[in-house]
CSV table of C-alpha atoms in Angstrom, one decimal:
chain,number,residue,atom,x,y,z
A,1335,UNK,CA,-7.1,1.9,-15.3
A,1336,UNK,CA,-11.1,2.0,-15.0
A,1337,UNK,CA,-11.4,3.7,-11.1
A,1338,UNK,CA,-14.9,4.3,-11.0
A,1339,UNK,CA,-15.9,0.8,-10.6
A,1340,UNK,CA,-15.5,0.8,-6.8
A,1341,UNK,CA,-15.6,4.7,-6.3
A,1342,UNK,CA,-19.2,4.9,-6.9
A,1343,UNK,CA,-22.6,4.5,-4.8
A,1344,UNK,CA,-21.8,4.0,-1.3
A,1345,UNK,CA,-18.5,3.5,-1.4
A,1346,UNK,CA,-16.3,5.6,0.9
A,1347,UNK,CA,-13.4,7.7,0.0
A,1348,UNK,CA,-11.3,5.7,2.5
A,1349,UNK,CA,-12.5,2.4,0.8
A,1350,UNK,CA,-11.4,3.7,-2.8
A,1351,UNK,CA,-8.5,4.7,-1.8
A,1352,UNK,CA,-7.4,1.5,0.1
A,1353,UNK,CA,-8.4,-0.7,-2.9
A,1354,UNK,CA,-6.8,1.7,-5.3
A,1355,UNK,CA,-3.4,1.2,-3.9
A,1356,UNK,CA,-4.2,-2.1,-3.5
A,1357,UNK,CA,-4.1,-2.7,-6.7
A,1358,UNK,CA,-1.7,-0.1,-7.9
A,1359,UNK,CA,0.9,-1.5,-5.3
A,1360,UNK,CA,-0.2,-5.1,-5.9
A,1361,UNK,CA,-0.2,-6.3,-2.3
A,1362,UNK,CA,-3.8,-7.0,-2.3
């Protein structure tokens, strides 16, 4: 799965990684 779509720019690590298991674990 395409990461970098979120973990770019401004984002912050804390961000990516919150939406990242978000949508690994699908409880988003």
């Amino acid at each position: 799965m395409e990461r970098s779509f979120v973990c770019h720019g401004e984002a912050t690590i804390v961000y990516c990684t919150i939406l990242y298991i978000c949508i690994v674990a699908s409880w988003c």
